[in-house]
XYZ file of C-alpha atoms in Angstrom:
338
model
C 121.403 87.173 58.719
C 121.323 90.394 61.550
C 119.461 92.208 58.823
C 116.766 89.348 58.780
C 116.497 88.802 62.183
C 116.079 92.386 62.641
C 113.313 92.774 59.660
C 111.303 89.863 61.482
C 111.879 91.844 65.039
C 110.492 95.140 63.453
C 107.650 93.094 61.758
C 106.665 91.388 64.940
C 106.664 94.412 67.178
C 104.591 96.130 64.502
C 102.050 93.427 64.672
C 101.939 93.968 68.515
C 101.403 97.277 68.337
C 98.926 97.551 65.454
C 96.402 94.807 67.137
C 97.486 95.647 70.750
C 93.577 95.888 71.290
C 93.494 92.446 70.271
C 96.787 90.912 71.724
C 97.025 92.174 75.148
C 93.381 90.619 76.234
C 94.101 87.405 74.380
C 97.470 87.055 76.336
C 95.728 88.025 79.687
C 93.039 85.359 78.900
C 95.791 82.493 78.257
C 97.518 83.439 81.602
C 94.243 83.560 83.355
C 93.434 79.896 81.520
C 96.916 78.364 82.791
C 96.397 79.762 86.322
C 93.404 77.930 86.819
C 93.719 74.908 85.151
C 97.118 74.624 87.037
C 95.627 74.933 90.206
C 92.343 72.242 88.847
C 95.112 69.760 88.073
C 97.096 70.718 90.798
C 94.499 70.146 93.861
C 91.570 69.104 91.878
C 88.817 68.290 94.902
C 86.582 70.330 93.788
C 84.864 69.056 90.894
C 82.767 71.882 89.734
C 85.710 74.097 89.538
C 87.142 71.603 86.981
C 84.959 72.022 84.378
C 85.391 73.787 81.541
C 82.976 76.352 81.476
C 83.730 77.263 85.324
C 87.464 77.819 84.012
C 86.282 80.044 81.250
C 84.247 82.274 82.994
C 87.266 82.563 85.747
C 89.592 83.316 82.795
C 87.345 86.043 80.958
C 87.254 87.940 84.867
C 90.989 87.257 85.131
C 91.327 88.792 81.665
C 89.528 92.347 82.243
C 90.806 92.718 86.142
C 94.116 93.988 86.953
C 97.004 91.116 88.084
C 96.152 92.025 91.815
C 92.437 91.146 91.395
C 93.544 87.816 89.575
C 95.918 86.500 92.343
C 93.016 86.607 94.255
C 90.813 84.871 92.245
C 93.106 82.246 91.575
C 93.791 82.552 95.553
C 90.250 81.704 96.594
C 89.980 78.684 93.484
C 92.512 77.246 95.486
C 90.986 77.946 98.658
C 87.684 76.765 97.969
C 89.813 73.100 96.487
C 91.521 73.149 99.749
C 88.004 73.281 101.917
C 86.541 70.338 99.782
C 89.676 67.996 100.847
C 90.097 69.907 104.730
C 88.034 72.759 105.894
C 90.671 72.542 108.717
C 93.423 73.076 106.904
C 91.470 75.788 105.051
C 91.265 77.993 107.620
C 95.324 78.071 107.840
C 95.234 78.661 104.002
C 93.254 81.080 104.198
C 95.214 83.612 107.128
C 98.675 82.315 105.003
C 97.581 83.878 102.027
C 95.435 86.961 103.562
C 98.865 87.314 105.234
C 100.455 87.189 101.153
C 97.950 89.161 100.072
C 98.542 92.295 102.135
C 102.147 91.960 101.304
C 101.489 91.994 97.319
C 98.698 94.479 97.334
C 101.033 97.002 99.455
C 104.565 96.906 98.145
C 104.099 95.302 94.402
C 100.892 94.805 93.310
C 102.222 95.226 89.487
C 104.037 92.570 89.954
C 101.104 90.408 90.665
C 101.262 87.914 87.972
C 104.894 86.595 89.406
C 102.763 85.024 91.900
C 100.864 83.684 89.597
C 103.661 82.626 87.006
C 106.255 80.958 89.743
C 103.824 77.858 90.313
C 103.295 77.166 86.743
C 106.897 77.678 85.686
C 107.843 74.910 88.739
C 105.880 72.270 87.200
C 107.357 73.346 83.952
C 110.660 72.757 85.583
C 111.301 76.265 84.370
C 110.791 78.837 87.825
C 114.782 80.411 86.811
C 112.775 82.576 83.941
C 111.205 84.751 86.773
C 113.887 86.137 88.459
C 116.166 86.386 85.022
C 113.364 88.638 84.023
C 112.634 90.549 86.996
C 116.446 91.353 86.938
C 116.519 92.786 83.664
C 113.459 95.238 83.967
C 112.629 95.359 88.214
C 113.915 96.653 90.952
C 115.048 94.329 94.277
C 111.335 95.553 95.349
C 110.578 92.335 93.209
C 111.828 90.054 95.641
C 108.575 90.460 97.385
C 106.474 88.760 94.853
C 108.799 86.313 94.061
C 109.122 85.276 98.179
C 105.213 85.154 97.955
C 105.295 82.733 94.574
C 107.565 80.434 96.319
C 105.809 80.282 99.818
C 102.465 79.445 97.617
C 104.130 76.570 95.643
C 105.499 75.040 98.548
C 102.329 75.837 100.760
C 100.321 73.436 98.596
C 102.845 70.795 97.824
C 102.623 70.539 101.746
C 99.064 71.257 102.315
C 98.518 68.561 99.380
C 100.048 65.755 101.535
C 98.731 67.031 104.834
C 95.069 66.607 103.250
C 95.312 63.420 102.617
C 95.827 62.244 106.416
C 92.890 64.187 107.938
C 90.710 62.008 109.741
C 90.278 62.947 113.286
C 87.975 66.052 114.478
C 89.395 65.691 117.985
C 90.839 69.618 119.144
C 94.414 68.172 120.220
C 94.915 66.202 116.618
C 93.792 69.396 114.761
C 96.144 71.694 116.755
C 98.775 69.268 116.023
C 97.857 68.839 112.018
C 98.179 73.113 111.889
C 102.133 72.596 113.863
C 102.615 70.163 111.700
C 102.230 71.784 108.762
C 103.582 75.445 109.834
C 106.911 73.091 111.069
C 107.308 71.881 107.861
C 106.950 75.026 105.806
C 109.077 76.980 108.210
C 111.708 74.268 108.210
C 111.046 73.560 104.092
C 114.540 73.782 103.326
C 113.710 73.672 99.471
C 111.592 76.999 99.643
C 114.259 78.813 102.380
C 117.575 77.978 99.222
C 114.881 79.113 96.694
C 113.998 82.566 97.790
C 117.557 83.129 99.058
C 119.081 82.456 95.052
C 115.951 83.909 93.822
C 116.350 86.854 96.036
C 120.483 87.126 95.263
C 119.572 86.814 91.324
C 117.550 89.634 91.478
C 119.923 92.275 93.248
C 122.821 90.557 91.421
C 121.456 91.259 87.961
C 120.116 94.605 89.172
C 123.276 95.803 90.342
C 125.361 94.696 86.899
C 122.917 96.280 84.431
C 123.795 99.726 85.951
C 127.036 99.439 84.844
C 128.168 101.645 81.670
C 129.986 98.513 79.704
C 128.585 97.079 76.527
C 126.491 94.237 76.364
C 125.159 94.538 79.625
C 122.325 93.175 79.643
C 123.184 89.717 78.238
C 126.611 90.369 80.298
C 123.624 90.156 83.171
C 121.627 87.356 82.168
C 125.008 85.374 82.020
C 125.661 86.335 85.411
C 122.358 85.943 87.266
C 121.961 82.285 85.541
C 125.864 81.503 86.868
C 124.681 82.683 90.588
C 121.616 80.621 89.538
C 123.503 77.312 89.244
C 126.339 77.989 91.780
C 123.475 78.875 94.705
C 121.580 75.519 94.177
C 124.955 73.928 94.260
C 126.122 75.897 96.911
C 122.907 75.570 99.466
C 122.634 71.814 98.704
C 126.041 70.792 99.502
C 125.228 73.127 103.330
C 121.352 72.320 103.660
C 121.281 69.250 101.820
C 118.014 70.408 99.481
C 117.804 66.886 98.036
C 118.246 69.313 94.977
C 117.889 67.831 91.449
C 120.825 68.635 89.687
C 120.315 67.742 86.293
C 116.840 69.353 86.192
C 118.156 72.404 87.646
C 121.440 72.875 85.437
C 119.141 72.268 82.152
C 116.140 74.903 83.530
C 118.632 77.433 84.286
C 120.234 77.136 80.572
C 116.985 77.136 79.107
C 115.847 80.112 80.871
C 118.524 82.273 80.412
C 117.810 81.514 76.683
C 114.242 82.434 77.484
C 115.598 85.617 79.323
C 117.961 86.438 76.609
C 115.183 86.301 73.422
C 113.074 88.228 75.866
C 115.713 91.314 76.178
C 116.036 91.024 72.431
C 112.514 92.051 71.881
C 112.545 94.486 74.668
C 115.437 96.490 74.143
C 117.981 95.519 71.166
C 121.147 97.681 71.586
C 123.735 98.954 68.549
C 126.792 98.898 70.085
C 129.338 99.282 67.265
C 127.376 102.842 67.129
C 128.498 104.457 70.452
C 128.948 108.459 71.007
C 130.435 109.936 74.021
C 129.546 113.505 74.264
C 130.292 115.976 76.672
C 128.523 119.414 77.983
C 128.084 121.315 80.711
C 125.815 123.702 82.452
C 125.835 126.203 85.219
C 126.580 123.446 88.194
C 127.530 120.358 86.718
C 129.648 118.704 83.968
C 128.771 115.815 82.201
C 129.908 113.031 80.403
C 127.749 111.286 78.519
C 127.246 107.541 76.761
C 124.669 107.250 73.835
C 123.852 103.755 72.735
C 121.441 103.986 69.670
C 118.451 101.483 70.015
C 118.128 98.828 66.772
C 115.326 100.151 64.957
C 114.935 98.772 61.454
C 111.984 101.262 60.011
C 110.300 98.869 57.515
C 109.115 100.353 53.815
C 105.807 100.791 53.588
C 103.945 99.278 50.641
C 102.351 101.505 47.649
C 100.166 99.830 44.887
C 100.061 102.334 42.155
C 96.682 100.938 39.710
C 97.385 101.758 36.124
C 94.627 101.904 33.703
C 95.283 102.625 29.941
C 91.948 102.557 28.524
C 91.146 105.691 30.900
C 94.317 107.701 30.149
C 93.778 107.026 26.790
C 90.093 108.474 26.871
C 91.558 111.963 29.208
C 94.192 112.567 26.038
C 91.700 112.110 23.080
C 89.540 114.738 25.680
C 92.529 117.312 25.737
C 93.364 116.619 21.912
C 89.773 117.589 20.707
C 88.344 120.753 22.141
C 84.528 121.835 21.515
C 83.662 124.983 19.114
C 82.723 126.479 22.745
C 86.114 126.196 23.895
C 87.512 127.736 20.896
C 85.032 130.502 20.800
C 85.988 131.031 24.147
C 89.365 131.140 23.702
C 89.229 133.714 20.804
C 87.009 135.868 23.011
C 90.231 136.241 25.483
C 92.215 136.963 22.458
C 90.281 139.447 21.565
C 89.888 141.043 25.293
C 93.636 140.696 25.617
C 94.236 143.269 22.270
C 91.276 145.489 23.120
């Protein structure tokens, strides 16, 4: 059963290495596609935006940009949704996420699609897979991007229902619209308990897989899903979150599973294999741990084409020689004696 499982490992990361030409623009495209039509179905006021060929031509840019260049495409889709429903309230949009933007372009812009990805994954009822995998291959720098992903979901959840009351033009109800909505993200106690277990996850999971024990990364996947669940309990029992339990238990489960096939493609580790070895050099002394990597190499197929008409016509070709190649061959005879 390991043996298959391993076979259909190899096989697939051969596949994604032979048409990587192929398979990394098609992925980038899908993301890309999801971003938009996420934020179309999302905030949807602006109708030519919605149609297909508008979120086409947004995914093929998306596709050949890097992730920093796509966060602000899908930044200024949302924007321009936003100024259809409020222009007001587009103005605040717009310094919030200039205000994200500097932050992502400056201290992670690789990490630009977990802007991107944190949105979709809450409608999903999935958002646990982000920091599960940012703690298995990222540093606690990642807690950046995954702040800015949460402010943005929030944002327009709130911005959403703020739209939908504008009516008055008048300076003293607009100045009260923008406290009214920068009151309620400040004080969204949802989006403070999210960053704060998203943020502990992170350093959490960080922190375990440096230690030299076996299994360590699923050892922290375990644990960063455990902090998962006992944060959300924890902060809605002090804040009162108004937290869905159920929904969160059954996300978290199902993306550590997501976390856990991830690692397996990433980075499978023999452990009954282990060496210790030792050395030392002219300052230091060290003691080292080598954990082979699971590499099944897989055969590579030969067809070998037999044709017996055309071996048969090479022998009767060696069995009957020409008077030429006789003469010839007495000539060296005769050469040989003289």
């Amino acid at each position: 059963m390991i043996v298959t499982i391993l076979e259909l490992r190899a096989r697939f990361l051969q596949y994604l290495q032979k048409f990587q030409i192929i398979i990394e623009p098609l992925v980038k495209f899908i993301i890309a596609f999801a971003v938009f039509r996420s934020i179309n179905n999302a905030i949807g006021y602006e109708k030519h935006l919605m149609s297909l060929p508008a979120e086409l031509l947004l995914s093929l840019l998306g596709t050949f940009t890097p992730p920093v260049i796509l966060v602000l495409l899908a930044a200024l889709v949302a924007l321009a949704h936003v100024y259809i429903a409020s222009p007001i309230l587009a103005i605040l949009v717009a310094l919030i996420m200039v205000i994200l933007y500097c932050f992502i372009a400056r201290f992670s812009g690789k990490y630009g699609y977990v802007i991107l990805a944190i949105p979709i994954l809450f409608l999903l009822k999935i958002p646990y897979v982000v920091p599960l995998i940012l703690g298995l291959v990222a540093t606690p720098m990642a807690i950046i991007p995954t702040a800015c992903g949460v402010v943005v979901y929030r944002m327009f959840v709130v911005i959403s229902s703020a739209a939908k009351f504008e009516g008055s033009t008048q300076i003293e109800d607009i100045l009260a619209m923008y406290i009214d909505v920068i009151d309620r993200l400040v004080a969204d106690k949802q989006m403070i308990a999210t960053i704060a277990v998203f943020s502990v996850m992170i350093i959490v999971m960080y922190l375990v897989r440096k230690l030299s024990i076996e299994y360590v990364f699923e050892i922290s996947v375990a644990i960063g899903a455990i902090v998962c669940i006992l944060g959300f309990l924890v902060t809605d029992l002090v804040i009162h979150t108004e937290l869905n339990i159920t929904s969160m238990v059954f996300g978290t489960v199902g993306s550590m599973l997501i976390a856990l096939v991830f690692q397996f493609f990433r980075l499978a580790l023999d452990y009954t294999a282990v060496e210790r070895v030792q050395f030392e050099d002219d300052d230091y002394y060290y003691y080292v741990k080598a954990v082979p990597k699971m590499n099944l190499t897989m055969p590579e197929r030969s067809v070998k084409k037999f044709s017996t008409i055309r071996e048969t016509e090479f022998s009767q070709d060696d069995e009957e020689e020409t008077p030429d190649d006789m003469l010839s061959d007495d000539e060296n005879n005769i050469q040989g004696a003289d």
